Amino acid sequence: MKKVIVTGGTGGIGAGVAHCLAGVGCKVIAVSASQAELNAFPPQEGIELRLMDVTDQASVDAVFGPLDRLDGLVNCAGILRRGDEYDIDVFQRVIDVNLVGTMRCCLAAQTLLATSKGSIVNTASMLSTFGGPLVPAYSASKGGVSQLTKSLAGEWADDGIRVNAIAPGWIETEMTQGLRDNPERAEGIMARTPMKRWGKTSEVGALVRWLLSEEASFVTGSVYPVDGGYLAM
Ligand SMILES: NC(=O)c1ccc[n+]([C@@H]2O[C@H](COP(=O)([O-])OP(=O)(O)OC[C@H]3O[C@@H](n4cnc5c(N)ncnc54)[C@H](O)[C@@H]3O)[C@@H](O)[C@H]2O)c1
Ligand SMILES: O=C(O)C(=O)C[C@H](O)[C@H](O)CO
C-alpha cells in the first residue's frame, strides 16, 4: 500500500486528490495549515489528517521526520491574493507558500522517496504558461513551480525519484469562486475553454493518481495540463 502526503489535502484540488488516492488503497496523509479546514473534513478511511504549514520548517519536519516510509508527495498547498499582489509583502507571501513551500516539501521528502523510488507531483497552473490579470505573484510562483519541477526531475532521476507537475485549468474550488462570481471573467474563461465548463477536483485527482502509479514509470519532468482544452486554443 502506497503512503502519500498531499499538502493542501483538505482544500479543493488537494481534497480531490486525497479522495482519488484513498479510493485505490493508498494511505494518504492530508496536511493543511488550517485547523478549521481539518475539523470540517469528513473522516474517510485511508486519509489521516495533520496540521502542517508549508512555510514553517519545524512544522514540515514534525510531519516528515517521524516517517519510516513515503512513496509519494503531492504539493497542492497554494494561495492566490487576486488584486492585492502588487503589495510587496503579499507578493512575498504568495511566493513563499506556492514556490518555496513546494521546494521545502520536496526537500523534506527527498531521502524517503529515494529509498522507495517514489514520485512527486507538484501543482503548476495555466499561469505557469502565461500571466493572469491581478495576480503577478501567483503567476510568477507558478512559472517557478513548473521550472522547479523540471530541474528536480533532471537532478533526482539518478536517485530513482520521478518529479512531474499538473497544470490545472479552471477548476471549481474556493480559489476560483471570485472568478465564477464575476460574469465578465467567467464568460471570458468559458469562451476560451473548448469543453465550456469548469473542471472538477476529481478530474485533477485522476491525473495525479496516474502520475504516481507504475504506469507512469517513464514519465518525469513533465507538466501536464488538465484544462478542458484551454491551452489548445
Ligand atoms: N482552482 C483552480 O482552478 C486551480 C488551477 C490551477 C492550479 N491550482 C492550484 O491548485 C492548488 C490547490 O488550489 P485550490 O483551487 O484547491 O485552492 P483552495 O484554496 O481550495 O485550497 C488550497 C489548500 O492549500 C492549503 N494551504 C494554504 N496555505 C497553506 C500553507 N501555508 N501550508 C499548508 N497548506 C496551505 C489550504 O488550507 C487549502 O487546503 C494550488 O496550488 C493552486 O494554485 C488551482
Ligand atoms: O487567475 C486567477 O485569478 C486564478 O484564479 C487562477 C486559477 O485559479 C488557476 O491557477 C488557473 O489555472
PDB file of C-alpha atoms and ligand atoms in Angstrom:
ATOM      1  CA  MET A   1       0.000   0.000   0.000  1.00  0.00           C
ATOM      2  CA  LYS A   2       1.481   3.341  -1.062  1.00  0.00           C
ATOM      3  CA  LYS A   3       1.909   6.096   1.533  1.00  0.00           C
ATOM      4  CA  VAL A   4       1.426   9.586   0.068  1.00  0.00           C
ATOM      5  CA  ILE A   5       1.489  13.075   1.600  1.00  0.00           C
ATOM      6  CA  VAL A   6      -0.880  15.600  -0.013  1.00  0.00           C
ATOM      7  CA  THR A   7      -0.268  19.206   1.030  1.00  0.00           C
ATOM      8  CA  GLY A   8      -3.392  21.343   0.984  1.00  0.00           C
ATOM      9  CA  GLY A   9      -5.074  17.938   1.128  1.00  0.00           C
ATOM     10  CA  THR A  10      -8.186  19.180   2.907  1.00  0.00           C
ATOM     11  CA  GLY A  11      -8.852  22.002   0.386  1.00  0.00           C
ATOM     12  CA  GLY A  12     -10.385  21.889  -3.116  1.00  0.00           C
ATOM     13  CA  ILE A  13      -7.968  20.147  -5.512  1.00  0.00           C
ATOM     14  CA  GLY A  14      -5.905  18.594  -2.706  1.00  0.00           C
ATOM     15  CA  ALA A  15      -9.016  17.008  -1.213  1.00  0.00           C
ATOM     16  CA  GLY A  16      -9.987  15.681  -4.657  1.00  0.00           C
ATOM     17  CA  VAL A  17      -6.515  14.152  -4.954  1.00  0.00           C
ATOM     18  CA  ALA A  18      -6.681  12.672  -1.432  1.00  0.00           C
ATOM     19  CA  HIS A  19     -10.047  11.012  -2.184  1.00  0.00           C
ATOM     20  CA  CYS A  20      -8.803   9.631  -5.517  1.00  0.00           C
ATOM     21  CA  LEU A  21      -5.694   8.127  -3.924  1.00  0.00           C
ATOM     22  CA  ALA A  22      -7.547   6.692  -0.921  1.00  0.00           C
ATOM     23  CA  GLY A  23     -10.011   5.192  -3.408  1.00  0.00           C
ATOM     24  CA  VAL A  24      -7.257   2.987  -4.862  1.00  0.00           C
ATOM     25  CA  GLY A  25      -5.978   1.893  -1.456  1.00  0.00           C
ATOM     26  CA  CYS A  26      -3.255   4.468  -0.776  1.00  0.00           C
ATOM     27  CA  LYS A  27      -2.601   5.556   2.787  1.00  0.00           C
ATOM     28  CA  VAL A  28      -2.915   9.340   2.483  1.00  0.00           C
ATOM     29  CA  ILE A  29      -1.635  11.936   4.929  1.00  0.00           C
ATOM     30  CA  ALA A  30      -3.595  15.089   4.054  1.00  0.00           C
ATOM     31  CA  VAL A  31      -1.964  18.169   5.567  1.00  0.00           C
ATOM     32  CA  SER A  32      -3.218  21.728   5.847  1.00  0.00           C
ATOM     33  CA  ALA A  33      -2.260  24.879   7.737  1.00  0.00           C
ATOM     34  CA  SER A  34      -5.912  25.478   8.610  1.00  0.00           C
ATOM     35  CA  GLN A  35      -7.233  23.792  11.757  1.00  0.00           C
ATOM     36  CA  ALA A  36     -10.765  24.858  10.764  1.00  0.00           C
ATOM     37  CA  GLU A  37     -10.407  23.012   7.451  1.00  0.00           C
ATOM     38  CA  LEU A  38      -9.076  19.897   9.217  1.00  0.00           C
ATOM     39  CA  ASN A  39     -12.023  19.994  11.645  1.00  0.00           C
ATOM     40  CA  ALA A  40     -14.526  20.291   8.790  1.00  0.00           C
ATOM     41  CA  PHE A  41     -13.048  17.454   6.694  1.00  0.00           C
ATOM     42  CA  PRO A  42     -15.368  14.415   6.786  1.00  0.00           C
ATOM     43  CA  PRO A  43     -13.497  11.360   8.133  1.00  0.00           C
ATOM     44  CA  GLN A  44     -12.579   8.878   5.408  1.00  0.00           C
ATOM     45  CA  GLU A  45     -10.868   5.515   5.619  1.00  0.00           C
ATOM     46  CA  GLY A  46      -7.330   5.779   4.307  1.00  0.00           C
ATOM     47  CA  ILE A  47      -6.977   9.532   4.939  1.00  0.00           C
ATOM     48  CA  GLU A  48      -5.102  10.732   8.024  1.00  0.00           C
ATOM     49  CA  LEU A  49      -5.234  14.475   8.757  1.00  0.00           C
ATOM     50  CA  ARG A  50      -2.321  16.557  10.051  1.00  0.00           C
ATOM     51  CA  LEU A  51      -1.768  20.250  10.729  1.00  0.00           C
ATOM     52  CA  MET A  52       1.265  21.448   8.742  1.00  0.00           C
ATOM     53  CA  ASP A  53       2.297  24.832   7.355  1.00  0.00           C
ATOM     54  CA  VAL A  54       4.492  24.558   4.241  1.00  0.00           C
ATOM     55  CA  THR A  55       6.155  27.892   5.132  1.00  0.00           C
ATOM     56  CA  ASP A  56       7.275  26.635   8.550  1.00  0.00           C
ATOM     57  CA  GLN A  57      10.299  24.285   8.537  1.00  0.00           C
ATOM     58  CA  ALA A  58       9.645  22.990  12.075  1.00  0.00           C
ATOM     59  CA  SER A  59       6.080  22.127  11.173  1.00  0.00           C
ATOM     60  CA  VAL A  60       7.204  20.315   7.995  1.00  0.00           C
ATOM     61  CA  ASP A  61       9.912  18.426   9.915  1.00  0.00           C
ATOM     62  CA  ALA A  62       7.346  17.338  12.512  1.00  0.00           C
ATOM     63  CA  VAL A  63       5.310  15.588   9.799  1.00  0.00           C
ATOM     64  CA  PHE A  64       8.062  14.167   7.560  1.00  0.00           C
ATOM     65  CA  GLY A  65      10.677  13.477  10.276  1.00  0.00           C
ATOM     66  CA  PRO A  66       8.990  10.512  12.022  1.00  0.00           C
ATOM     67  CA  LEU A  67       8.025   8.721   8.771  1.00  0.00           C
ATOM     68  CA  ASP A  68       9.742   5.395   8.107  1.00  0.00           C
ATOM     69  CA  ARG A  69       8.469   5.262   4.547  1.00  0.00           C
ATOM     70  CA  LEU A  70       6.964   7.522   1.890  1.00  0.00           C
ATOM     71  CA  ASP A  71       6.047   6.642  -1.701  1.00  0.00           C
ATOM     72  CA  GLY A  72       4.617   9.889  -2.966  1.00  0.00           C
ATOM     73  CA  LEU A  73       4.347  13.622  -2.347  1.00  0.00           C
ATOM     74  CA  VAL A  74       1.659  15.776  -3.939  1.00  0.00           C
ATOM     75  CA  ASN A  75       2.196  19.508  -3.430  1.00  0.00           C
ATOM     76  CA  CYS A  76      -1.234  21.139  -3.684  1.00  0.00           C
ATOM     77  CA  ALA A  77      -0.968  23.806  -0.979  1.00  0.00           C
ATOM     78  CA  GLY A  78      -1.308  27.189  -2.593  1.00  0.00           C
ATOM     79  CA  ILE A  79      -2.735  30.660  -2.204  1.00  0.00           C
ATOM     80  CA  LEU A  80      -3.782  33.453  -4.548  1.00  0.00           C
ATOM     81  CA  ARG A  81      -4.482  37.054  -3.495  1.00  0.00           C
ATOM     82  CA  ARG A  82      -6.228  38.447  -6.591  1.00  0.00           C
ATOM     83  CA  GLY A  83      -5.960  42.259  -6.607  1.00  0.00           C
ATOM     84  CA  ASP A  84      -3.589  42.512  -3.594  1.00  0.00           C
ATOM     85  CA  GLU A  85      -0.430  41.055  -5.124  1.00  0.00           C
ATOM     86  CA  TYR A  86       1.143  44.432  -6.003  1.00  0.00           C
ATOM     87  CA  ASP A  87       1.760  44.875  -2.265  1.00  0.00           C
ATOM     88  CA  ILE A  88       5.327  43.609  -1.819  1.00  0.00           C
ATOM     89  CA  ASP A  89       4.576  41.773   1.450  1.00  0.00           C
ATOM     90  CA  VAL A  90       1.650  39.972  -0.152  1.00  0.00           C
ATOM     91  CA  PHE A  91       3.817  39.231  -3.215  1.00  0.00           C
ATOM     92  CA  GLN A  92       6.463  37.652  -0.981  1.00  0.00           C
ATOM     93  CA  ARG A  93       3.918  35.615   0.980  1.00  0.00           C
ATOM     94  CA  VAL A  94       2.429  34.117  -2.196  1.00  0.00           C
ATOM     95  CA  ILE A  95       5.890  33.133  -3.440  1.00  0.00           C
ATOM     96  CA  ASP A  96       6.724  31.722  -0.009  1.00  0.00           C
ATOM     97  CA  VAL A  97       3.679  29.434   0.104  1.00  0.00           C
ATOM     98  CA  ASN A  98       3.435  28.409  -3.553  1.00  0.00           C
ATOM     99  CA  LEU A  99       7.079  28.145  -4.632  1.00  0.00           C
ATOM    100  CA  VAL A 100       9.296  28.000  -1.539  1.00  0.00           C
ATOM    101  CA  GLY A 101       6.727  25.795   0.247  1.00  0.00           C
ATOM    102  CA  THR A 102       6.786  23.358  -2.678  1.00  0.00           C
ATOM    103  CA  MET A 103      10.597  23.183  -2.602  1.00  0.00           C
ATOM    104  CA  ARG A 104      10.616  22.833   1.214  1.00  0.00           C
ATOM    105  CA  CYS A 105       8.363  19.756   0.981  1.00  0.00           C
ATOM    106  CA  CYS A 106      10.304  18.266  -1.942  1.00  0.00           C
ATOM    107  CA  LEU A 107      13.495  18.516   0.136  1.00  0.00           C
ATOM    108  CA  ALA A 108      11.774  17.056   3.206  1.00  0.00           C
ATOM    109  CA  ALA A 109      10.663  14.059   1.113  1.00  0.00           C
ATOM    110  CA  GLN A 110      13.853  13.512  -0.906  1.00  0.00           C
ATOM    111  CA  THR A 111      15.608  10.851   1.196  1.00  0.00           C
ATOM    112  CA  LEU A 112      12.400   8.906   1.864  1.00  0.00           C
ATOM    113  CA  LEU A 113      11.472   8.934  -1.841  1.00  0.00           C
ATOM    114  CA  ALA A 114      14.967   7.900  -2.910  1.00  0.00           C
ATOM    115  CA  THR A 115      14.580   4.830  -0.685  1.00  0.00           C
ATOM    116  CA  SER A 116      11.122   3.911  -2.021  1.00  0.00           C
ATOM    117  CA  LYS A 117      11.868   5.009  -5.638  1.00  0.00           C
ATOM    118  CA  GLY A 118       8.869   7.233  -5.231  1.00  0.00           C
ATOM    119  CA  SER A 119       7.450  10.185  -7.038  1.00  0.00           C
ATOM    120  CA  ILE A 120       6.478  13.850  -6.639  1.00  0.00           C
ATOM    121  CA  VAL A 121       3.598  15.704  -8.282  1.00  0.00           C
ATOM    122  CA  ASN A 122       3.716  19.496  -7.997  1.00  0.00           C
ATOM    123  CA  THR A 123       0.839  21.825  -8.831  1.00  0.00           C
ATOM    124  CA  ALA A 124       1.562  24.308 -11.588  1.00  0.00           C
ATOM    125  CA  SER A 125      -1.227  26.197 -13.394  1.00  0.00           C
ATOM    126  CA  MET A 126      -2.323  27.759 -16.667  1.00  0.00           C
ATOM    127  CA  LEU A 127      -0.479  30.751 -15.205  1.00  0.00           C
ATOM    128  CA  SER A 128       2.798  28.822 -15.421  1.00  0.00           C
ATOM    129  CA  THR A 129       2.486  29.485 -19.159  1.00  0.00           C
ATOM    130  CA  PHE A 130       1.007  32.993 -19.349  1.00  0.00           C
ATOM    131  CA  GLY A 131       0.370  35.833 -16.906  1.00  0.00           C
ATOM    132  CA  GLY A 132      -3.007  36.342 -15.283  1.00  0.00           C
ATOM    133  CA  PRO A 133      -4.748  39.659 -14.575  1.00  0.00           C
ATOM    134  CA  LEU A 134      -4.233  40.974 -10.997  1.00  0.00           C
ATOM    135  CA  VAL A 135      -2.105  38.003  -9.929  1.00  0.00           C
ATOM    136  CA  PRO A 136       1.585  38.814 -10.619  1.00  0.00           C
ATOM    137  CA  ALA A 137       2.883  36.899  -7.598  1.00  0.00           C
ATOM    138  CA  TYR A 138       0.712  33.857  -8.269  1.00  0.00           C
ATOM    139  CA  SER A 139       1.771  33.796 -11.944  1.00  0.00           C
ATOM    140  CA  ALA A 140       5.457  34.161 -11.002  1.00  0.00           C
ATOM    141  CA  SER A 141       5.158  31.424  -8.378  1.00  0.00           C
ATOM    142  CA  LYS A 142       3.519  29.009 -10.819  1.00  0.00           C
ATOM    143  CA  GLY A 143       6.092  29.724 -13.530  1.00  0.00           C
ATOM    144  CA  GLY A 144       8.628  28.868 -10.838  1.00  0.00           C
ATOM    145  CA  VAL A 145       6.885  25.622  -9.852  1.00  0.00           C
ATOM    146  CA  SER A 146       6.982  24.477 -13.472  1.00  0.00           C
ATOM    147  CA  GLN A 147      10.719  25.188 -13.805  1.00  0.00           C
ATOM    148  CA  LEU A 148      11.477  23.753 -10.353  1.00  0.00           C
ATOM    149  CA  THR A 149       9.742  20.536 -11.391  1.00  0.00           C
ATOM    150  CA  LYS A 150      11.940  20.158 -14.481  1.00  0.00           C
ATOM    151  CA  SER A 151      15.084  20.983 -12.534  1.00  0.00           C
ATOM    152  CA  LEU A 152      14.423  18.438  -9.776  1.00  0.00           C
ATOM    153  CA  ALA A 153      13.376  15.795 -12.314  1.00  0.00           C
ATOM    154  CA  GLY A 154      16.736  16.105 -14.046  1.00  0.00           C
ATOM    155  CA  GLU A 155      18.744  16.147 -10.829  1.00  0.00           C
ATOM    156  CA  TRP A 156      16.892  13.407  -8.930  1.00  0.00           C
ATOM    157  CA  ALA A 157      16.426  10.855 -11.730  1.00  0.00           C
ATOM    158  CA  ASP A 158      19.652   9.174 -10.619  1.00  0.00           C
ATOM    159  CA  ASP A 159      18.051   8.613  -7.208  1.00  0.00           C
ATOM    160  CA  GLY A 160      15.033   6.981  -8.862  1.00  0.00           C
ATOM    161  CA  ILE A 161      12.669   9.852  -7.970  1.00  0.00           C
ATOM    162  CA  ARG A 162      10.238  10.985 -10.680  1.00  0.00           C
ATOM    163  CA  VAL A 163       9.098  14.620 -10.464  1.00  0.00           C
ATOM    164  CA  ASN A 164       6.161  15.892 -12.533  1.00  0.00           C
ATOM    165  CA  ALA A 165       3.618  18.681 -12.325  1.00  0.00           C
ATOM    166  CA  ILE A 166      -0.011  19.115 -13.182  1.00  0.00           C
ATOM    167  CA  ALA A 167      -1.277  22.338 -14.734  1.00  0.00           C
ATOM    168  CA  PRO A 168      -4.978  22.526 -13.920  1.00  0.00           C
ATOM    169  CA  GLY A 169      -7.146  24.835 -15.966  1.00  0.00           C
ATOM    170  CA  TRP A 170     -10.139  26.456 -14.300  1.00  0.00           C
ATOM    171  CA  ILE A 171     -11.366  24.167 -11.559  1.00  0.00           C
ATOM    172  CA  GLU A 172     -14.383  24.605  -9.285  1.00  0.00           C
ATOM    173  CA  THR A 173     -12.823  25.383  -5.892  1.00  0.00           C
ATOM    174  CA  GLU A 174     -12.734  28.147  -3.306  1.00  0.00           C
ATOM    175  CA  MET A 175      -9.801  29.708  -5.188  1.00  0.00           C
ATOM    176  CA  THR A 176     -11.873  30.347  -8.322  1.00  0.00           C
ATOM    177  CA  GLN A 177     -15.073  31.391  -6.504  1.00  0.00           C
ATOM    178  CA  GLY A 178     -14.324  35.085  -7.168  1.00  0.00           C
ATOM    179  CA  LEU A 179     -13.936  34.380 -10.889  1.00  0.00           C
ATOM    180  CA  ARG A 180     -17.089  32.294 -11.071  1.00  0.00           C
ATOM    181  CA  ASP A 181     -18.994  35.099  -9.307  1.00  0.00           C
ATOM    182  CA  ASN A 182     -17.715  37.672 -11.816  1.00  0.00           C
ATOM    183  CA  PRO A 183     -19.746  37.327 -15.055  1.00  0.00           C
ATOM    184  CA  GLU A 184     -17.156  39.131 -17.191  1.00  0.00           C
ATOM    185  CA  ARG A 185     -14.219  36.949 -16.040  1.00  0.00           C
ATOM    186  CA  ALA A 186     -16.301  33.760 -16.023  1.00  0.00           C
ATOM    187  CA  GLU A 187     -17.596  34.343 -19.568  1.00  0.00           C
ATOM    188  CA  GLY A 188     -14.061  35.135 -20.793  1.00  0.00           C
ATOM    189  CA  ILE A 189     -12.737  31.879 -19.334  1.00  0.00           C
ATOM    190  CA  MET A 190     -15.606  29.773 -20.701  1.00  0.00           C
ATOM    191  CA  ALA A 191     -15.261  31.397 -24.137  1.00  0.00           C
ATOM    192  CA  ARG A 192     -11.667  30.122 -24.301  1.00  0.00           C
ATOM    193  CA  THR A 193     -12.374  26.674 -22.826  1.00  0.00           C
ATOM    194  CA  PRO A 194     -13.332  24.271 -25.653  1.00  0.00           C
ATOM    195  CA  MET A 195     -15.196  21.981 -23.230  1.00  0.00           C
ATOM    196  CA  LYS A 196     -17.186  25.005 -21.976  1.00  0.00           C
ATOM    197  CA  ARG A 197     -17.226  24.071 -18.303  1.00  0.00           C
ATOM    198  CA  TRP A 198     -15.192  24.340 -15.101  1.00  0.00           C
ATOM    199  CA  GLY A 199     -13.134  21.288 -14.158  1.00  0.00           C
ATOM    200  CA  LYS A 200     -13.868  19.031 -11.197  1.00  0.00           C
ATOM    201  CA  THR A 201     -11.331  18.260  -8.487  1.00  0.00           C
ATOM    202  CA  SER A 202     -11.828  14.527  -9.135  1.00  0.00           C
ATOM    203  CA  GLU A 203     -10.699  15.064 -12.745  1.00  0.00           C
ATOM    204  CA  VAL A 204      -7.444  16.540 -11.453  1.00  0.00           C
ATOM    205  CA  GLY A 205      -7.130  13.740  -8.896  1.00  0.00           C
ATOM    206  CA  ALA A 206      -7.342  11.110 -11.635  1.00  0.00           C
ATOM    207  CA  LEU A 207      -4.305  12.599 -13.421  1.00  0.00           C
ATOM    208  CA  VAL A 208      -2.305  12.752 -10.189  1.00  0.00           C
ATOM    209  CA  ARG A 209      -3.192   9.125  -9.418  1.00  0.00           C
ATOM    210  CA  TRP A 210      -1.831   8.077 -12.804  1.00  0.00           C
ATOM    211  CA  LEU A 211       1.347  10.148 -12.471  1.00  0.00           C
ATOM    212  CA  LEU A 212       2.094   8.490  -9.112  1.00  0.00           C
ATOM    213  CA  SER A 213       1.408   4.998 -10.464  1.00  0.00           C
ATOM    214  CA  GLU A 214       3.764   2.454 -12.035  1.00  0.00           C
ATOM    215  CA  GLU A 215       2.024   3.133 -15.356  1.00  0.00           C
ATOM    216  CA  ALA A 216       3.873   6.456 -15.473  1.00  0.00           C
ATOM    217  CA  SER A 217       7.259   4.821 -14.779  1.00  0.00           C
ATOM    218  CA  PHE A 218       8.998   6.574 -17.744  1.00  0.00           C
ATOM    219  CA  VAL A 219       7.375   9.961 -17.125  1.00  0.00           C
ATOM    220  CA  THR A 220       9.417  12.638 -15.389  1.00  0.00           C
ATOM    221  CA  GLY A 221       9.984  16.374 -15.788  1.00  0.00           C
ATOM    222  CA  SER A 222       6.602  16.846 -17.474  1.00  0.00           C
ATOM    223  CA  VAL A 223       3.962  19.479 -16.788  1.00  0.00           C
ATOM    224  CA  TYR A 224       0.539  18.054 -17.686  1.00  0.00           C
ATOM    225  CA  PRO A 225      -2.416  20.325 -18.456  1.00  0.00           C
ATOM    226  CA  VAL A 226      -5.832  19.177 -17.245  1.00  0.00           C
ATOM    227  CA  ASP A 227      -7.802  22.080 -18.629  1.00  0.00           C
ATOM    228  CA  GLY A 228     -10.714  21.132 -20.894  1.00  0.00           C
ATOM    229  CA  GLY A 229      -8.608  22.212 -23.878  1.00  0.00           C
ATOM    230  CA  TYR A 230      -7.828  25.755 -22.663  1.00  0.00           C
ATOM    231  CA  LEU A 231      -4.177  25.680 -23.771  1.00  0.00           C
ATOM    232  CA  ALA A 232      -5.095  24.247 -27.147  1.00  0.00           C
ATOM    233  CA  MET A 233      -6.959  27.382 -28.287  1.00  0.00           C
TER     234      MET A 233
HETATM  235  N1  LIG B   1      -8.655  26.026  -8.684  1.00  0.00           N
HETATM  236  C1  LIG B   1      -8.019  26.164  -9.815  1.00  0.00           C
HETATM  237  O1  LIG B   1      -8.631  26.462 -10.860  1.00  0.00           O
HETATM  238  C2  LIG B   1      -6.544  25.948  -9.890  1.00  0.00           C
HETATM  239  C3  LIG B   1      -5.954  25.933 -11.163  1.00  0.00           C
HETATM  240  C4  LIG B   1      -4.595  25.722 -11.268  1.00  0.00           C
HETATM  241  C5  LIG B   1      -3.833  25.478 -10.145  1.00  0.00           C
HETATM  242  N2  LIG B   1      -4.419  25.483  -8.918  1.00  0.00           N
HETATM  243  C6  LIG B   1      -3.569  25.189  -7.774  1.00  0.00           C
HETATM  244  O2  LIG B   1      -4.071  24.053  -7.117  1.00  0.00           O
HETATM  245  C7  LIG B   1      -3.698  24.100  -5.741  1.00  0.00           C
HETATM  246  C8  LIG B   1      -4.938  23.935  -4.898  1.00  0.00           C
HETATM  247  O3  LIG B   1      -5.805  25.025  -5.195  1.00  0.00           O
HETATM  248  P1  LIG B   1      -7.360  25.005  -4.859  1.00  0.00           P
HETATM  249  O4  LIG B   1      -8.054  25.621  -6.004  1.00  0.00           O
HETATM  250  O5  LIG B   1      -7.741  23.668  -4.389  1.00  0.00           O
HETATM  251  O6  LIG B   1      -7.372  26.079  -3.677  1.00  0.00           O
HETATM  252  P2  LIG B   1      -8.040  26.017  -2.244  1.00  0.00           P
HETATM  253  O7  LIG B   1      -7.911  27.400  -1.722  1.00  0.00           O
HETATM  254  O8  LIG B   1      -9.381  25.400  -2.330  1.00  0.00           O
HETATM  255  O9  LIG B   1      -7.086  25.025  -1.424  1.00  0.00           O
HETATM  256  C9  LIG B   1      -5.786  25.390  -1.071  1.00  0.00           C
HETATM  257  C10 LIG B   1      -5.289  24.489   0.025  1.00  0.00           C
HETATM  258  O10 LIG B   1      -3.960  24.885   0.407  1.00  0.00           O
HETATM  259  C11 LIG B   1      -3.895  24.950   1.816  1.00  0.00           C
HETATM  260  N3  LIG B   1      -2.846  25.878   2.235  1.00  0.00           N
HETATM  261  C12 LIG B   1      -2.779  27.218   2.011  1.00  0.00           C
HETATM  262  N4  LIG B   1      -1.676  27.722   2.579  1.00  0.00           N
HETATM  263  C13 LIG B   1      -1.037  26.692   3.172  1.00  0.00           C
HETATM  264  C14 LIG B   1       0.159  26.572   3.922  1.00  0.00           C
HETATM  265  N5  LIG B   1       0.922  27.639   4.206  1.00  0.00           N
HETATM  266  N6  LIG B   1       0.529  25.340   4.368  1.00  0.00           N
HETATM  267  C15 LIG B   1      -0.243  24.259   4.122  1.00  0.00           C
HETATM  268  N7  LIG B   1      -1.395  24.313   3.433  1.00  0.00           N
HETATM  269  C16 LIG B   1      -1.777  25.509   2.965  1.00  0.00           C
HETATM  270  C17 LIG B   1      -5.284  25.407   2.237  1.00  0.00           C
HETATM  271  O11 LIG B   1      -5.516  25.148   3.609  1.00  0.00           O
HETATM  272  C18 LIG B   1      -6.129  24.570   1.301  1.00  0.00           C
HETATM  273  O12 LIG B   1      -6.270  23.271   1.823  1.00  0.00           O
HETATM  274  C19 LIG B   1      -2.997  25.437  -5.537  1.00  0.00           C
HETATM  275  O13 LIG B   1      -1.609  25.252  -5.623  1.00  0.00           O
HETATM  276  C20 LIG B   1      -3.486  26.252  -6.717  1.00  0.00           C
HETATM  277  O14 LIG B   1      -2.584  27.246  -7.050  1.00  0.00           O
HETATM  278  C21 LIG B   1      -5.760  25.717  -8.758  1.00  0.00           C
HETATM  279  O1  LIG B   2      -6.232  33.975 -12.440  1.00  0.00           O
HETATM  280  C1  LIG B   2      -6.873  33.789 -11.402  1.00  0.00           C
HETATM  281  O2  LIG B   2      -7.424  34.712 -10.772  1.00  0.00           O
HETATM  282  C2  LIG B   2      -6.998  32.404 -10.894  1.00  0.00           C
HETATM  283  O3  LIG B   2      -7.809  32.119 -10.051  1.00  0.00           O
HETATM  284  C3  LIG B   2      -6.068  31.358 -11.462  1.00  0.00           C
HETATM  285  C4  LIG B   2      -6.650  29.959 -11.416  1.00  0.00           C
HETATM  286  O4  LIG B   2      -7.034  29.593 -10.119  1.00  0.00           O
HETATM  287  C5  LIG B   2      -5.746  28.878 -11.986  1.00  0.00           C
HETATM  288  O5  LIG B   2      -4.465  28.887 -11.442  1.00  0.00           O
HETATM  289  C6  LIG B   2      -5.709  28.890 -13.474  1.00  0.00           C
HETATM  290  O6  LIG B   2      -5.021  27.775 -13.954  1.00  0.00           O
END
